[in-house]
Coordinates of C-alpha atoms in Angstrom, one line a residue:
M73 CA 9.4 -58.9 36.9
K74 CA 11.8 -57.4 39.7
A75 CA 14.2 -54.7 38.9
S76 CA 17.2 -56.0 37.4
I77 CA 20.7 -55.5 38.9
K78 CA 21.9 -53.6 35.8
N79 CA 19.8 -50.3 37.2
Q80 CA 19.5 -51.3 41.2
N81 CA 22.9 -52.7 42.1
D82 CA 22.6 -54.2 45.6
A83 CA 25.5 -56.7 45.0
K84 CA 27.4 -55.5 48.7
E85 CA 23.8 -55.4 50.5
V86 CA 23.1 -59.2 49.1
F87 CA 26.9 -60.1 49.8
R88 CA 26.5 -58.4 53.4
K89 CA 23.3 -61.3 53.8
C90 CA 24.8 -64.3 52.1
Q91 CA 27.7 -63.9 53.9
T92 CA 30.1 -65.8 51.3
C93 CA 30.9 -64.9 47.7
S94 CA 29.8 -68.0 46.2
R95 CA 26.2 -68.0 47.9
T96 CA 26.0 -64.3 46.9
F97 CA 26.0 -64.5 43.2
A98 CA 24.2 -67.9 42.5
H99 CA 21.6 -65.5 44.6
L100 CA 22.0 -62.8 42.5
L101 CA 21.5 -64.7 39.0
N102 CA 18.6 -66.5 40.5
R103 CA 17.1 -63.4 41.9
E104 CA 17.5 -61.8 38.5
F105 CA 16.0 -65.0 36.6
E106 CA 13.4 -65.1 39.2
Q107 CA 13.9 -68.3 40.8
S108 CA 14.3 -69.0 44.2
I109 CA 16.6 -72.3 45.5
E110 CA 17.8 -71.3 48.8
H111 CA 19.1 -74.8 49.5
E112 CA 21.3 -75.0 46.9
E113 CA 22.1 -71.3 47.4
R114 CA 23.3 -72.2 51.0
A115 CA 25.1 -75.6 50.1
L116 CA 27.4 -73.3 48.0
N117 CA 29.3 -71.8 51.3
P118 CA 32.4 -74.1 51.5
L119 CA 33.2 -72.5 47.7
A120 CA 34.0 -69.6 48.4
G121 CA 38.0 -68.5 48.9
G122 CA 39.1 -71.1 46.3
I123 CA 37.6 -74.4 47.6
L124 CA 38.0 -74.5 51.7
N125 CA 40.4 -71.2 51.4
Q126 CA 42.7 -72.6 49.4
G127 CA 42.5 -69.7 47.0
H128 CA 41.7 -71.5 44.1
Q129 CA 38.7 -70.3 41.5
C130 CA 37.1 -67.4 43.2
G131 CA 33.6 -68.1 44.9
M132 CA 31.8 -66.3 42.8
L133 CA 32.5 -68.0 39.5
W134 CA 31.6 -71.1 41.5
G135 CA 28.2 -69.3 42.2
T136 CA 27.3 -67.9 39.1
A137 CA 28.2 -71.2 37.3
L138 CA 26.0 -73.0 39.5
A139 CA 23.0 -70.2 38.7
I140 CA 23.8 -70.5 35.0
G141 CA 23.2 -74.5 35.1
A142 CA 19.8 -74.2 36.8
E143 CA 18.9 -71.9 34.2
S144 CA 19.8 -73.5 31.6
F145 CA 17.8 -76.5 33.0
R146 CA 15.0 -74.6 33.4
K147 CA 15.4 -72.9 29.7
H148 CA 16.2 -75.9 27.6
K149 CA 14.1 -78.7 28.0
N150 CA 16.9 -81.2 25.5
L151 CA 19.2 -82.5 28.4
D152 CA 22.2 -82.0 26.2
K153 CA 21.2 -78.5 24.8
A154 CA 21.0 -77.5 28.7
I155 CA 24.4 -79.2 29.8
T156 CA 26.1 -77.6 26.4
I157 CA 24.8 -74.5 27.1
A158 CA 26.0 -74.6 31.0
V159 CA 29.3 -75.1 30.1
N160 CA 29.5 -72.7 27.3
A161 CA 28.4 -69.7 29.2
T162 CA 30.7 -70.6 32.0
Q163 CA 33.3 -70.1 29.6
D164 CA 32.0 -66.8 28.7
I165 CA 31.8 -66.0 32.6
I166 CA 35.4 -66.8 33.2
T167 CA 36.3 -64.3 29.9
S168 CA 34.0 -62.1 31.6
F169 CA 35.2 -61.9 35.2
V170 CA 38.7 -61.9 34.7
K171 CA 38.6 -59.0 32.3
T172 CA 37.3 -57.7 35.4
S173 CA 39.5 -58.8 38.2
G174 CA 42.2 -59.8 36.6
A175 CA 42.2 -63.1 37.4
T176 CA 40.5 -66.4 38.2
N177 CA 41.6 -67.5 41.6
C178 CA 41.6 -66.4 44.6
K179 CA 44.5 -65.6 45.9
D180 CA 45.7 -63.9 42.6
I181 CA 42.8 -61.3 43.3
I182 CA 43.3 -60.7 46.9
G183 CA 46.9 -61.2 47.6
Y184 CA 46.6 -64.0 50.5
N185 CA 46.7 -67.1 51.0
L186 CA 43.6 -68.0 53.4
A187 CA 44.8 -71.5 53.9
T188 CA 47.4 -70.3 56.3
I189 CA 46.2 -68.9 59.7
L190 CA 49.1 -66.0 59.0
G191 CA 47.1 -65.0 55.4
M192 CA 43.7 -65.2 57.1
T193 CA 44.5 -62.8 59.8
K194 CA 46.7 -60.2 57.5
F195 CA 43.4 -60.5 55.3
M196 CA 40.9 -60.1 58.2
L197 CA 42.6 -57.1 59.6
K198 CA 42.8 -55.3 56.1
T199 CA 39.1 -56.1 55.7
T200 CA 38.5 -54.4 59.0
L201 CA 40.8 -51.4 58.5
Q202 CA 39.6 -51.0 55.4
G203 CA 35.6 -51.1 56.5
M204 CA 33.5 -54.6 55.0
N205 CA 31.5 -52.4 52.8
N206 CA 34.5 -50.9 51.1
S207 CA 36.6 -54.2 51.1
L208 CA 38.1 -55.8 48.1
C209 CA 35.7 -58.4 47.6
F210 CA 32.7 -56.5 48.2
N211 CA 33.8 -53.6 45.3
L212 CA 34.7 -56.2 43.3
A213 CA 31.1 -57.7 43.9
E214 CA 29.6 -54.5 43.1
K215 CA 31.5 -53.7 39.7
W216 CA 31.4 -57.4 38.6
A217 CA 27.8 -58.0 39.6
P218 CA 25.6 -56.5 36.1
E219 CA 27.8 -57.6 33.7
A220 CA 27.7 -61.1 35.7
V221 CA 23.8 -61.0 34.9
E222 CA 24.4 -59.6 31.1
T223 CA 26.8 -62.3 30.4
A224 CA 25.0 -64.8 31.5
T225 CA 21.7 -63.7 30.0
K226 CA 23.2 -63.4 26.7
S227 CA 24.9 -66.7 27.0
L228 CA 22.0 -68.5 28.1
S229 CA 20.5 -67.7 24.9
A230 CA 23.2 -68.1 22.4
D231 CA 22.8 -70.3 19.3
V232 CA 25.3 -73.1 19.8
V233 CA 26.3 -76.6 18.2
I234 CA 24.8 -79.4 21.0
V235 CA 27.3 -81.9 21.9
D236 CA 25.4 -85.1 21.6
K237 CA 24.9 -86.9 24.5
P238 CA 27.5 -84.7 26.2
L239 CA 29.3 -86.1 29.6
C240 CA 30.7 -84.3 32.3
C241 CA 33.1 -85.5 35.6
T242 CA 30.6 -83.3 37.6
S243 CA 27.4 -84.7 36.5
E244 CA 29.2 -88.1 36.4
V245 CA 29.8 -88.2 40.0
L246 CA 26.2 -86.8 40.6
K247 CA 24.6 -89.6 39.1
Q248 CA 26.3 -92.1 41.5
M249 CA 24.8 -90.2 44.3
G250 CA 21.4 -90.4 43.4
A251 CA 21.4 -86.5 42.2
S252 CA 18.5 -85.4 40.1
Y253 CA 18.6 -84.6 36.3
E254 CA 18.2 -80.7 37.3
E255 CA 21.2 -80.9 39.7
T256 CA 23.2 -82.7 37.2
V257 CA 23.1 -79.8 34.9
M258 CA 23.3 -77.3 37.3
V259 CA 27.0 -78.6 38.0
A260 CA 27.9 -78.8 34.6
G261 CA 29.8 -75.6 34.2
F262 CA 31.8 -77.0 37.1
A263 CA 33.3 -79.3 34.4
G264 CA 36.9 -79.8 33.7
G265 CA 38.4 -77.3 36.3
L266 CA 35.6 -74.8 35.6
G267 CA 33.9 -74.1 32.2
L268 CA 36.9 -77.0 30.9
S269 CA 39.6 -74.1 32.1
G270 CA 41.8 -77.1 33.4
N271 CA 41.8 -75.5 36.9
A272 CA 41.1 -77.1 40.7
C273 CA 38.8 -79.9 40.0
G274 CA 35.0 -79.4 39.4
A275 CA 34.4 -83.0 40.5
L276 CA 35.5 -82.1 43.9
S277 CA 33.8 -78.8 44.0
T278 CA 30.4 -80.7 42.8
T279 CA 31.0 -83.2 45.9
I280 CA 31.4 -81.0 48.7
W281 CA 28.6 -79.0 46.9
K282 CA 26.2 -82.0 46.6
R283 CA 26.7 -83.1 50.6
M284 CA 26.2 -79.6 51.7
L285 CA 22.9 -80.2 49.4
D286 CA 21.8 -82.7 51.3
W287 CA 22.8 -81.0 54.9
C288 CA 21.0 -78.3 54.1
R289 CA 17.8 -80.0 53.2
V290 CA 17.8 -81.7 57.1
N291 CA 19.3 -78.3 58.5
T292 CA 16.8 -75.4 56.9
T293 CA 17.7 -73.2 59.7
K294 CA 21.2 -73.4 59.4
N295 CA 24.3 -72.4 57.1
P296 CA 26.7 -74.7 56.0
P297 CA 29.9 -73.8 58.0
F298 CA 32.8 -72.4 56.1
F299 CA 36.1 -72.0 57.7
N300 CA 35.6 -75.4 59.7
N301 CA 33.4 -77.6 57.7
K302 CA 34.3 -81.3 58.5
T303 CA 32.4 -83.0 56.4
A304 CA 34.1 -80.8 53.4
K305 CA 37.4 -81.4 55.0
K306 CA 36.4 -85.0 55.0
I307 CA 36.4 -85.1 51.4
L308 CA 39.3 -83.0 50.4
K309 CA 41.4 -85.2 52.5
T310 CA 40.2 -88.4 50.4
F311 CA 40.3 -86.4 47.3
N312 CA 44.4 -85.4 48.3
K313 CA 45.0 -89.1 48.7
E314 CA 43.8 -90.3 45.5
T315 CA 45.5 -87.8 43.9
D316 CA 48.4 -87.5 45.7
K317 CA 47.7 -83.7 46.7
K318 CA 47.0 -82.7 42.5
I319 CA 44.0 -80.5 42.8
L320 CA 44.1 -78.7 38.9
C321 CA 42.3 -80.6 36.4
N322 CA 44.9 -80.4 33.8
D323 CA 47.3 -82.1 36.2
I324 CA 45.3 -84.9 37.1
C325 CA 44.0 -85.7 33.8
G326 CA 47.0 -84.4 32.2
K327 CA 45.5 -82.6 28.9
K328 CA 43.7 -79.6 29.1
F329 CA 40.0 -80.0 27.1
K330 CA 39.5 -78.3 23.9
D331 CA 35.8 -78.1 24.1
L332 CA 32.6 -80.4 25.6
K333 CA 33.0 -83.1 22.8
D334 CA 36.7 -83.3 24.3
H335 CA 35.8 -83.5 27.4
T336 CA 32.8 -85.9 26.5
E337 CA 35.5 -88.5 24.9
Y338 CA 37.7 -88.6 27.7
I339 CA 35.0 -89.4 30.4
K340 CA 33.6 -92.0 27.6
Q341 CA 37.2 -93.6 27.1
G342 CA 37.1 -94.1 31.6
G343 CA 39.4 -90.8 32.1
C344 CA 39.2 -90.3 36.0
K345 CA 36.6 -93.0 36.4
K346 CA 38.3 -94.1 39.4
L347 CA 38.6 -90.7 41.1
I348 CA 34.8 -90.2 39.6
N349 CA 34.0 -93.4 42.2
V350 CA 35.9 -92.4 44.7
L351 CA 34.4 -88.8 45.0
A352 CA 31.0 -90.2 44.7
N353 CA 31.5 -92.5 47.7
A354 CA 33.3 -90.0 50.0

């Protein structure tokens, strides 16, 4: 078995190689689980910076949630259990991350609006002056990585009350896109704004990830663009038109989900059905 990151923390080195926080944390956890899913990791690039630089949930969370979903599928043969644990474990990961970073959103953590040229310029200038290896994001990655691994490992083995036939907005999008069972469990934790937290739409992130995954499988030697991703921008434009530019799950659904059972009932009753259909065809 490879050395645990808790004993040999090379998060900064991995970050430098992976280039985005989202891909970095998916890779760190997958490596810890002794798994290699390169295409799925590379496809996470556009989720760094809070979903195309809008400053919503930090890419470290999206990457960690995906790795948790992948491991949950491998670890638990029962799909209902795999999905339930993936969602619950993502909730635990968010709690862990906030304790370390103080926030879930990229903009709140780094203090800059990356969606504007001025904000991006200021952030890059600060990073250059500090030196990449001592930047805020690199330091946060190094600080949180051991706890992320420990929290994910414990949560994946926790006893849970399994939701009978759970449904997730994210998995429903992927089913329409012809995804595998494994892929639908991978993104289960994205549901309800990531771990049912009500933040930026998980179905949107799922759609972007899946389109990039298909792209990565064709372009095996290239990485999806991070700053100027035309495919992801097109999906976001379609999403904004459908939601009148509402991106938070709470705002779109008009509620925050108490748990996975609550979210399942919402989906069963047709919640977000039109949006899911639009995204699946975006």
